[in-house]
Structure formats: structure tokens, C-alpha cells
mmCIF file of N, CA and C in Angstrom:
data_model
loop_
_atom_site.group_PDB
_atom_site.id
_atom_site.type_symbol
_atom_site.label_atom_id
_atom_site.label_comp_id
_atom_site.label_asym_id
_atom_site.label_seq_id
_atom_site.Cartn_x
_atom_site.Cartn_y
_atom_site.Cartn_z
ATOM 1 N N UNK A 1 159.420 -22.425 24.623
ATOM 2 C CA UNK A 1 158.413 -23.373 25.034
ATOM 3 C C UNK A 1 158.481 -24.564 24.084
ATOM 4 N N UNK A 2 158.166 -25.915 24.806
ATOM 5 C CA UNK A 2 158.186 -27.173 23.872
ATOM 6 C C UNK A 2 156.635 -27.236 23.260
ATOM 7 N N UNK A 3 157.238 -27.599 21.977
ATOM 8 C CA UNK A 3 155.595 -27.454 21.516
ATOM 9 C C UNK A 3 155.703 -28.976 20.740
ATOM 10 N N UNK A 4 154.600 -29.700 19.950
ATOM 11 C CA UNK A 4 154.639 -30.878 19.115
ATOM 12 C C UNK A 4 153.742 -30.549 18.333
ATOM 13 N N UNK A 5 154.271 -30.151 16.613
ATOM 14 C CA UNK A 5 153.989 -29.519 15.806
ATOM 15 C C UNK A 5 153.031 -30.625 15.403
ATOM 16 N N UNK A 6 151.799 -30.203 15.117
ATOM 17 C CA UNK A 6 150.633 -31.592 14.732
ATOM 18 C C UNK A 6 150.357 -31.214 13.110
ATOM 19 N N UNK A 7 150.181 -30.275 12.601
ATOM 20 C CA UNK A 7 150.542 -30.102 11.369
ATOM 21 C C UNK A 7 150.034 -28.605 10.787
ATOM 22 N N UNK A 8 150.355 -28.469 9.271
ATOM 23 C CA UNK A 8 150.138 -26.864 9.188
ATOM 24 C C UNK A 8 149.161 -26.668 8.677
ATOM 25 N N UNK A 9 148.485 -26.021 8.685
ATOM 26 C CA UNK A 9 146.947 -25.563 8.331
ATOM 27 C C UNK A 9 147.578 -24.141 7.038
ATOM 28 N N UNK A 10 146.302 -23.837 6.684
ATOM 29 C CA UNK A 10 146.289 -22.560 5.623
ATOM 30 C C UNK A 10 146.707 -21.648 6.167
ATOM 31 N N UNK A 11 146.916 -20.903 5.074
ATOM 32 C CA UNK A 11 147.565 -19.405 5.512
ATOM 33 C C UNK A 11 148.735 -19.161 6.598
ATOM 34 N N UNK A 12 149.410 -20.744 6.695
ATOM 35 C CA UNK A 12 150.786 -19.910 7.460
ATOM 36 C C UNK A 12 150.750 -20.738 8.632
ATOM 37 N N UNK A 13 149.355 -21.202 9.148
ATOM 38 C CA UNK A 13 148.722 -21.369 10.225
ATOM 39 C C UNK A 13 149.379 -23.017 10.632
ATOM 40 N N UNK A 14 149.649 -23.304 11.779
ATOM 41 C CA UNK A 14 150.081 -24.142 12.579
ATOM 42 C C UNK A 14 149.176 -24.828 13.526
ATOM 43 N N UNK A 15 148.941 -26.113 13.878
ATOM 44 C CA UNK A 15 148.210 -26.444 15.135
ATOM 45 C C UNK A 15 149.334 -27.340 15.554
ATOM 46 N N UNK A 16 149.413 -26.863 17.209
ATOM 47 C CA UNK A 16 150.335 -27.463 17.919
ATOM 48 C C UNK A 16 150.175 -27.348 19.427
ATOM 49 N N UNK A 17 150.170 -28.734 20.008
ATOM 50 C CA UNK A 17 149.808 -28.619 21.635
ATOM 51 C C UNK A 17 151.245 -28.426 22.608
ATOM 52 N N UNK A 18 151.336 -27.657 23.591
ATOM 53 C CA UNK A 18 152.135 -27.076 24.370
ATOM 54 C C UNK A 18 152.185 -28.106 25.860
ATOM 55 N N UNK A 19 152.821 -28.037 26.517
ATOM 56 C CA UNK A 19 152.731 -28.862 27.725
ATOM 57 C C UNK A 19 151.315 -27.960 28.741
ATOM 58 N N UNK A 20 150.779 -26.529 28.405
ATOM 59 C CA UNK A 20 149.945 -25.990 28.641
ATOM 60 C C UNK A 20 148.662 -26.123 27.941
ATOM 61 N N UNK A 21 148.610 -26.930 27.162
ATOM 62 C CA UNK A 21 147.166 -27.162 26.210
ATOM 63 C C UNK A 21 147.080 -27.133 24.383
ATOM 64 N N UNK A 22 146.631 -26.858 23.779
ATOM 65 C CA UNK A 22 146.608 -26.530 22.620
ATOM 66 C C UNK A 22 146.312 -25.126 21.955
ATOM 67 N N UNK A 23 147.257 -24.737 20.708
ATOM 68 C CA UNK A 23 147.258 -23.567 19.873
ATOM 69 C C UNK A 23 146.943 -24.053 18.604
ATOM 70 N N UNK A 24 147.221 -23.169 17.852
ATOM 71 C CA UNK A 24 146.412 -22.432 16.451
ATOM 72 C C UNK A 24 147.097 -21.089 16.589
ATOM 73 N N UNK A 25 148.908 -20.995 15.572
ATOM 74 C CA UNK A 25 149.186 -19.973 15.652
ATOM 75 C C UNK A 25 150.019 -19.924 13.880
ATOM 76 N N UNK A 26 149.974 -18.727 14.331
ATOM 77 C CA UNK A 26 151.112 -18.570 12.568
ATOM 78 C C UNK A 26 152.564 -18.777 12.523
ATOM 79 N N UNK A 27 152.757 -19.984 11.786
ATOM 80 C CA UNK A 27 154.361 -20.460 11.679
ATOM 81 C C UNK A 27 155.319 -19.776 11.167
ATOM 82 N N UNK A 28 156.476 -19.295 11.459
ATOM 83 C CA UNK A 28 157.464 -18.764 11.056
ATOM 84 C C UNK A 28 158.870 -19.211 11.150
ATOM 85 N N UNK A 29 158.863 -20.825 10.759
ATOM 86 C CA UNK A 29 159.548 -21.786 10.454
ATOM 87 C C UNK A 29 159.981 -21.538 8.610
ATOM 88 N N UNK A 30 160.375 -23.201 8.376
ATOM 89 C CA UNK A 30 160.274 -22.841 7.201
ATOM 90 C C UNK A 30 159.202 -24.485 6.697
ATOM 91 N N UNK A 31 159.020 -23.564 5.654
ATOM 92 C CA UNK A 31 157.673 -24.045 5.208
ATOM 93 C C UNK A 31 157.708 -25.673 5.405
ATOM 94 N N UNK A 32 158.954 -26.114 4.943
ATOM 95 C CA UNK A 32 158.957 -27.803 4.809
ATOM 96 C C UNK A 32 159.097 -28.396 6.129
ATOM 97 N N UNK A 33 158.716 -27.479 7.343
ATOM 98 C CA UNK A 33 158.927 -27.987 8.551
ATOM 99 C C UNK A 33 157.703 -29.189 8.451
ATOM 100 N N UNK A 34 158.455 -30.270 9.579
ATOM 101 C CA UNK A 34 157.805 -31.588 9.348
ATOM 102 C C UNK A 34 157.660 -31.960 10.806
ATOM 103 N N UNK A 35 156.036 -32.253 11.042
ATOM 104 C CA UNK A 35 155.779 -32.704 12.423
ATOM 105 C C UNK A 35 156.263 -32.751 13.308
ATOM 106 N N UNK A 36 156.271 -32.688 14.606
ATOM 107 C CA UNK A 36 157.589 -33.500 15.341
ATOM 108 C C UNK A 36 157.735 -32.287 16.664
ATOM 109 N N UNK A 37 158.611 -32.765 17.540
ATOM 110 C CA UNK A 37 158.816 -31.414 18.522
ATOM 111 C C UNK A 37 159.872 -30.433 17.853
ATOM 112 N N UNK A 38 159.538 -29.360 18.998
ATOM 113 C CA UNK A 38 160.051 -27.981 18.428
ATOM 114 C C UNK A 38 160.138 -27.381 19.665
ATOM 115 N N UNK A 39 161.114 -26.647 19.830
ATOM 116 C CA UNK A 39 161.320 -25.119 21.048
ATOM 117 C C UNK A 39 161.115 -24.052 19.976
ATOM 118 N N UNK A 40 160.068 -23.262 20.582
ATOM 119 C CA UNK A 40 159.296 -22.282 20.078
ATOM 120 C C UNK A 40 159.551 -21.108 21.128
ATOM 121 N N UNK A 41 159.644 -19.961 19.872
ATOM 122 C CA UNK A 41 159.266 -18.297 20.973
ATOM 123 C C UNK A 41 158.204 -17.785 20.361
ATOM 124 N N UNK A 42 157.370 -17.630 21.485
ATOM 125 C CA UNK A 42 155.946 -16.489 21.090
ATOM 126 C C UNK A 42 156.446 -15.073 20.326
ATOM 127 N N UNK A 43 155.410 -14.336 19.584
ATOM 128 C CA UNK A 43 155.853 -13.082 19.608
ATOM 129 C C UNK A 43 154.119 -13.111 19.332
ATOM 130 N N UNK A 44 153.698 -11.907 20.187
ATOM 131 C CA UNK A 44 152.298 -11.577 20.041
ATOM 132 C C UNK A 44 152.291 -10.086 19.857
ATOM 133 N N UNK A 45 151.694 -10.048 19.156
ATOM 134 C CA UNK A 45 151.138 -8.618 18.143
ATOM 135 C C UNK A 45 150.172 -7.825 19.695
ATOM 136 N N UNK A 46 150.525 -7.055 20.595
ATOM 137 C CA UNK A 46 149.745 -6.462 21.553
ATOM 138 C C UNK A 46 148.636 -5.700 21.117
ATOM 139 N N UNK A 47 148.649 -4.836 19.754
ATOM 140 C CA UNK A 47 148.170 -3.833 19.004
ATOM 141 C C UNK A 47 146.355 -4.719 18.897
ATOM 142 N N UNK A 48 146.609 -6.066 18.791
ATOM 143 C CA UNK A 48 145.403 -7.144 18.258
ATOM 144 C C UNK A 48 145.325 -7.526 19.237
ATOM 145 N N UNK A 49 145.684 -7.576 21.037
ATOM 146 C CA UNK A 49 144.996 -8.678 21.530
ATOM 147 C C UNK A 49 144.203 -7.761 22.487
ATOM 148 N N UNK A 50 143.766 -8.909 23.370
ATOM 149 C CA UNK A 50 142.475 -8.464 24.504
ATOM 150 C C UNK A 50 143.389 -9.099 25.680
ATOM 151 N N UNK A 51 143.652 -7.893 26.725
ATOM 152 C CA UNK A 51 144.519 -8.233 27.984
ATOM 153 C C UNK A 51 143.633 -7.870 28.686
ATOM 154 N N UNK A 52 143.628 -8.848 30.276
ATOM 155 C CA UNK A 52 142.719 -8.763 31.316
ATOM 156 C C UNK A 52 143.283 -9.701 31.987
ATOM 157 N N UNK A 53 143.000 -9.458 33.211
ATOM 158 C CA UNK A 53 143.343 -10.630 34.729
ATOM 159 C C UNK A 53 142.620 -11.818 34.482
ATOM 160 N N UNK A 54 143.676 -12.892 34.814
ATOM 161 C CA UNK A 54 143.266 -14.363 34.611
ATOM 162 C C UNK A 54 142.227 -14.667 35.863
ATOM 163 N N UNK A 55 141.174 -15.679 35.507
ATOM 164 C CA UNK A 55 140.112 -15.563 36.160
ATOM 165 C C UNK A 55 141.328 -16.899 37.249
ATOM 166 N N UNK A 56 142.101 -17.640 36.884
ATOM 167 C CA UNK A 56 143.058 -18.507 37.576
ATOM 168 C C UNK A 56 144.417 -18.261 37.025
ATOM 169 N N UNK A 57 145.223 -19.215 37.818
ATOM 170 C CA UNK A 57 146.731 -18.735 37.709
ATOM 171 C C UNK A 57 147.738 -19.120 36.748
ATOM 172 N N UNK A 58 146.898 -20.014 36.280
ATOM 173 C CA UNK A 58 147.458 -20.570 35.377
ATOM 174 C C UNK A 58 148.614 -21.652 35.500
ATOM 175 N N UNK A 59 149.451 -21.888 34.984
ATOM 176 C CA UNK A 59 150.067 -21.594 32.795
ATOM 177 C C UNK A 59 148.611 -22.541 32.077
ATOM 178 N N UNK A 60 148.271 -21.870 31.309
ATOM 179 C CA UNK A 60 147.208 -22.460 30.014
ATOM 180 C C UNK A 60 147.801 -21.957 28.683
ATOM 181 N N UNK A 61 147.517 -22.745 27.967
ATOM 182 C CA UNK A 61 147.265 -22.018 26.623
ATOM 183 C C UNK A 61 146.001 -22.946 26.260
ATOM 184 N N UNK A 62 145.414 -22.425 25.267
ATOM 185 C CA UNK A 62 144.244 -22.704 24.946
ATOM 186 C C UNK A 62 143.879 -22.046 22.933
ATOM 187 N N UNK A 63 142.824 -22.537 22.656
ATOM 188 C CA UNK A 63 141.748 -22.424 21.765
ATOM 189 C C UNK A 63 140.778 -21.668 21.904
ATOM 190 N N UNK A 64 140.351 -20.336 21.079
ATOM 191 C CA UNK A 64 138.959 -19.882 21.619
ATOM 192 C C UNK A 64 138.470 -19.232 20.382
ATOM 193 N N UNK A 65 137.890 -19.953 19.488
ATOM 194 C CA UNK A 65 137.729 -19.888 18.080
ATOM 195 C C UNK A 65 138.449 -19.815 17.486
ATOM 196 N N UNK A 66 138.573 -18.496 16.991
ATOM 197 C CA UNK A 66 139.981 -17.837 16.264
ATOM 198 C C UNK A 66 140.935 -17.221 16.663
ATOM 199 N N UNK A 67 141.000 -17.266 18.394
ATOM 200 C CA UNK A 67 142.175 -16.579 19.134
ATOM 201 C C UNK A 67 142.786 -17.884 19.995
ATOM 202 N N UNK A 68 143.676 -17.353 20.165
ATOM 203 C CA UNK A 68 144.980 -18.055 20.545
ATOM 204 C C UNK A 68 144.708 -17.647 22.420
ATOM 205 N N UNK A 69 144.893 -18.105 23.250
ATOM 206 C CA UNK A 69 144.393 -17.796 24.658
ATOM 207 C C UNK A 69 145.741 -18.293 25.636
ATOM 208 N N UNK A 70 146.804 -16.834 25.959
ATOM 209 C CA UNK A 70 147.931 -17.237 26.705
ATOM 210 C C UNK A 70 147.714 -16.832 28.436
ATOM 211 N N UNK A 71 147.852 -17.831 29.493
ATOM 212 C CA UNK A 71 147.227 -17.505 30.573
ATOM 213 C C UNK A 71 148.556 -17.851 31.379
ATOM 214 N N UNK A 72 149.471 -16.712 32.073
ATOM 215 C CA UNK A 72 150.611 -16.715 32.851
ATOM 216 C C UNK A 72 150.620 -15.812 33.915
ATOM 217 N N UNK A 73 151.684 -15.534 34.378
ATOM 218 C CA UNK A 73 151.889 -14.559 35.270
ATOM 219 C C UNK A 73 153.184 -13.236 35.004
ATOM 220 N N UNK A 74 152.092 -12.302 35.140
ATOM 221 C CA UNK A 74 152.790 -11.107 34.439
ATOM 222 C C UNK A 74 154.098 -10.736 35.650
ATOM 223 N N UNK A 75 155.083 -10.558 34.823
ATOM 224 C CA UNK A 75 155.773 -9.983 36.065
ATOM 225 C C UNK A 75 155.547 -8.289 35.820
ATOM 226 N N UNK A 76 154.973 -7.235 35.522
ATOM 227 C CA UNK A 76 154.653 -5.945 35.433
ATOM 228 C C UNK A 76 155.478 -5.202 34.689
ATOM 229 N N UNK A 77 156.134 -6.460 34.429
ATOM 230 C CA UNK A 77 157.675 -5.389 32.881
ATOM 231 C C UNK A 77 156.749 -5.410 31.882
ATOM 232 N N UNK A 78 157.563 -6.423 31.285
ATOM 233 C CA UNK A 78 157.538 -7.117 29.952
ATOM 234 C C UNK A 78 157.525 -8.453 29.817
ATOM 235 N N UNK A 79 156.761 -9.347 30.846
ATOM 236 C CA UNK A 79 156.800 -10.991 30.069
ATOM 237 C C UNK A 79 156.022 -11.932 30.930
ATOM 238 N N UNK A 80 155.358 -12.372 30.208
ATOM 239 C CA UNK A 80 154.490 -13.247 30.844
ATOM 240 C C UNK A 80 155.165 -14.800 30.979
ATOM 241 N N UNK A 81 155.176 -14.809 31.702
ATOM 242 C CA UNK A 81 155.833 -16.334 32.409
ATOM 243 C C UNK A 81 154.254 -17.663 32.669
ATOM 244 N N UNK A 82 154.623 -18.575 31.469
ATOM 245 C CA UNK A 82 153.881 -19.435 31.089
ATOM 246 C C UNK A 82 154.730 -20.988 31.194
ATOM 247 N N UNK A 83 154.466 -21.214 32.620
ATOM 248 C CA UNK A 83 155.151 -22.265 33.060
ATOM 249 C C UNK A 83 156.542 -22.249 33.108
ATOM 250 N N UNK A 84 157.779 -22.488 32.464
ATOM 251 C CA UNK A 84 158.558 -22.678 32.137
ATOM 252 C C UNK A 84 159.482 -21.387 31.276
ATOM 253 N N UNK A 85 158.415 -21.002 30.459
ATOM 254 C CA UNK A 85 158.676 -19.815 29.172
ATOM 255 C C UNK A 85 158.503 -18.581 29.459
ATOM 256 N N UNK A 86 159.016 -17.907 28.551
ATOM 257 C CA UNK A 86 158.794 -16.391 29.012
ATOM 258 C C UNK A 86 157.873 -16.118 27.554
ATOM 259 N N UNK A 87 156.959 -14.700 27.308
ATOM 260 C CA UNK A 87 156.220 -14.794 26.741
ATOM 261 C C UNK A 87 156.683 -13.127 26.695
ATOM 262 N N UNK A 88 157.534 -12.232 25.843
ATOM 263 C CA UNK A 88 157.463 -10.828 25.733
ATOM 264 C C UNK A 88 156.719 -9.619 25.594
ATOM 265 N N UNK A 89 155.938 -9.156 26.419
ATOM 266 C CA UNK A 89 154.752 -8.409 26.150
ATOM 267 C C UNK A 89 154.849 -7.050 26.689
ATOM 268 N N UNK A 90 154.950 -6.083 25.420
ATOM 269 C CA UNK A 90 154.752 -4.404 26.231
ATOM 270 C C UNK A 90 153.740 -3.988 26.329
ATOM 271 N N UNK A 91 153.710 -3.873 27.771
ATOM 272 C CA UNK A 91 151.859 -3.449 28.216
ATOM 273 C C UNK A 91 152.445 -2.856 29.678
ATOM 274 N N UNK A 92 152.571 -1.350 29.031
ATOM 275 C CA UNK A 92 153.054 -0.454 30.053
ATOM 276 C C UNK A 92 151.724 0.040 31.191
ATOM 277 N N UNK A 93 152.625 0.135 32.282
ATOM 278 C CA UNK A 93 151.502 0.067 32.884
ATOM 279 C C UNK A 93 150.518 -0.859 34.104
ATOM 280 N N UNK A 94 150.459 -2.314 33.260
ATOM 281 C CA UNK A 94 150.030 -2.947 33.662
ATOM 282 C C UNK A 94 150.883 -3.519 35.143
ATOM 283 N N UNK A 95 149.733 -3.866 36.382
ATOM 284 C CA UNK A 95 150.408 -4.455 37.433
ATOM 285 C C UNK A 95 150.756 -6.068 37.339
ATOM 286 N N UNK A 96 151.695 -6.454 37.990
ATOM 287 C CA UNK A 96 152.147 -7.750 37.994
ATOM 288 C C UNK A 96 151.126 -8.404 38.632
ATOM 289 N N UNK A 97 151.054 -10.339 38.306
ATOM 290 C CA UNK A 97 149.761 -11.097 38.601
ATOM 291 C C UNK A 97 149.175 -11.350 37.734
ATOM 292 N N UNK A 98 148.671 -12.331 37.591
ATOM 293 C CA UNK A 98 147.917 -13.602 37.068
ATOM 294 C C UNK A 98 147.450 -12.843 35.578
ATOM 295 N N UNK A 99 147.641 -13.278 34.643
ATOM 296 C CA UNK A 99 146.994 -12.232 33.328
ATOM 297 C C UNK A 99 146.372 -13.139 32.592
ATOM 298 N N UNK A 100 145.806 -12.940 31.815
ATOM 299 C CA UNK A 100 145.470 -13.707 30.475
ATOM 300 C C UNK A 100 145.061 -12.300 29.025
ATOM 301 N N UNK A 101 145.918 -13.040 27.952
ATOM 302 C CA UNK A 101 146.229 -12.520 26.668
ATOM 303 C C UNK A 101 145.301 -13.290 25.854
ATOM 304 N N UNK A 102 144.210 -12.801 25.094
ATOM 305 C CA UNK A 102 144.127 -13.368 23.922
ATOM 306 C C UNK A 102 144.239 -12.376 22.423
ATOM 307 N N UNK A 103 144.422 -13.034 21.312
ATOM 308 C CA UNK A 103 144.916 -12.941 20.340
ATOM 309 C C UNK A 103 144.011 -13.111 19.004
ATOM 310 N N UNK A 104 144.047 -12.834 18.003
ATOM 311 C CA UNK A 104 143.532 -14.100 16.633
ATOM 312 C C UNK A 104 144.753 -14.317 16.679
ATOM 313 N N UNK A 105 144.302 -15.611 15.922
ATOM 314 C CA UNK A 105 145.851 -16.464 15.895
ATOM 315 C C UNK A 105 146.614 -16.224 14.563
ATOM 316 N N UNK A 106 146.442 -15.246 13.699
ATOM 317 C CA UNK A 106 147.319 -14.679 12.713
ATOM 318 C C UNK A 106 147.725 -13.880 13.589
ATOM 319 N N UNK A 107 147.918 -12.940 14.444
ATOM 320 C CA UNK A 107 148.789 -12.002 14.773
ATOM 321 C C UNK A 107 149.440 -13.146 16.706
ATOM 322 N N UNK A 108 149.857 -14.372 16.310
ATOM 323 C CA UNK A 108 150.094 -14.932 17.420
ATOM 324 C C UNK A 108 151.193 -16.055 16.818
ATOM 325 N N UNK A 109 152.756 -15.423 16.816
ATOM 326 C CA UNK A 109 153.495 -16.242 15.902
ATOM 327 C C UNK A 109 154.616 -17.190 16.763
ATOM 328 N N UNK A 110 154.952 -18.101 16.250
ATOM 329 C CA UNK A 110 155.575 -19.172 16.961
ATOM 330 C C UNK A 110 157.245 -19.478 15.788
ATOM 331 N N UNK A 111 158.452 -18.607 16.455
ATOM 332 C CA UNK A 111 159.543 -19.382 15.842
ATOM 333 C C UNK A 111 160.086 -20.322 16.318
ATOM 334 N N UNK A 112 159.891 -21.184 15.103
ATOM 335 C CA UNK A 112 160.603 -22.537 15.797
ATOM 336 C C UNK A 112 161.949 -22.520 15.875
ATOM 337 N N UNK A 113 162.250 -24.009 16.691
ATOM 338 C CA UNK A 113 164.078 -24.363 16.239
ATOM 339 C C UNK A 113 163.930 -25.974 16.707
ATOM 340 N N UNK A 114 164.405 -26.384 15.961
ATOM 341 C CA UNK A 114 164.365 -28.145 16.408
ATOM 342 C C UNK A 114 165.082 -28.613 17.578
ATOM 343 N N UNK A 115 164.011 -29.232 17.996
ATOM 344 C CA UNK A 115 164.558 -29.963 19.480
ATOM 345 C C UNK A 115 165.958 -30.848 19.480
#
């Protein structure tokens, strides 16, 4: 996913808006990363989040205090498809259709690679 790194916050922490909205996630770049765009892969900690059917279809990402809010469409494997991106998620079980993931945004990490 294209993201435009707006700058790094404490503890690791990143704010950066997506062509789906804005995050607040933990960077796993390297530290002297400097503003600017970036192709990013999610990796979300499942163990920490709150999964449930998207009230719409999305692609969003979003802000929701201290969680990170990913809103795609599950294909019923493993990956939530957020516009463009794939989003890796084991959540056995679950049926395919509209989902939404939220997170805190320490266990919601973004590797970069320069555009």
C-alpha cells in the first residue's frame, strides 16, 4: 500500500495517510526514515485486535483513538483486500465479505520500502 509518511511520533510510532484515510502505526523502517512516500506491508498482531463485519464495504483505514481501523474485504483465507493491497490475516474460520479489523496501533506495523 502507498502511504505518505507525515512524520514519526514516540515509541516507534508513525503517522501516515493511505489513499484509504489516515493511520497511527508502528514503524519498522529505519529510524532515519525521512518524510516522503513509501510502499508499505501491514502486519497486524490478530492476538490484539477486534474483528467484526464492516458496517460498509469499504477500503478505509482510519483513526480510533489508539487503534488503527482496517476496513476491506475478506476473502475467507487469509487477507483482507484494502483497495489495491492485500492485508495478511489468520482468522480461521471466518466467512468471506466486508470485515473490519481494529488494532492499538503498537501491535499494527507498517514495513516500508521507498517509492
Amino acid at each position: 500500500m502507498r502511504v505518505e509518511l507525515l512524520r514519526r511520533l514516540r515509541a516507534g510510532l508513525a503517522e501516515v495517510v493511505t489513499p484509504y484515510g489516515p493511520a497511527v502505526a508502528r514503524w519498522s523502517g529505519d529510524p532515519a526514515d525521512l518524510p516522503g512516500p513509501y510502499v508499505v506491508e501491514w502486519t497486524i498482531d490478530e492476538e490484539h485486535a477486534a474483528v467484526r463485519p464492516a458496517a460498509g464495504p469499504g477500503p478505509e483505514v482510519r483513526v480510533d483513538g489508539e487503534l488503527v481501523v482496517l476496513v476491506g474485504e475478506f476473502d475467507g483465507e487469509a487477507a483482507l483486500r484494502i483497495g489495491d493491497s492485500l492485508v495478511l490475516l489468520d482468522l480461521p474460520g471466518r466467512l468471506p465479505g466486508p470485515l473490519e479489523v481494529a488494532v492499538p496501533r503498537e501491535h499494527a506495523e507498517l514495513y516500508p520500502y521507498t517509492v
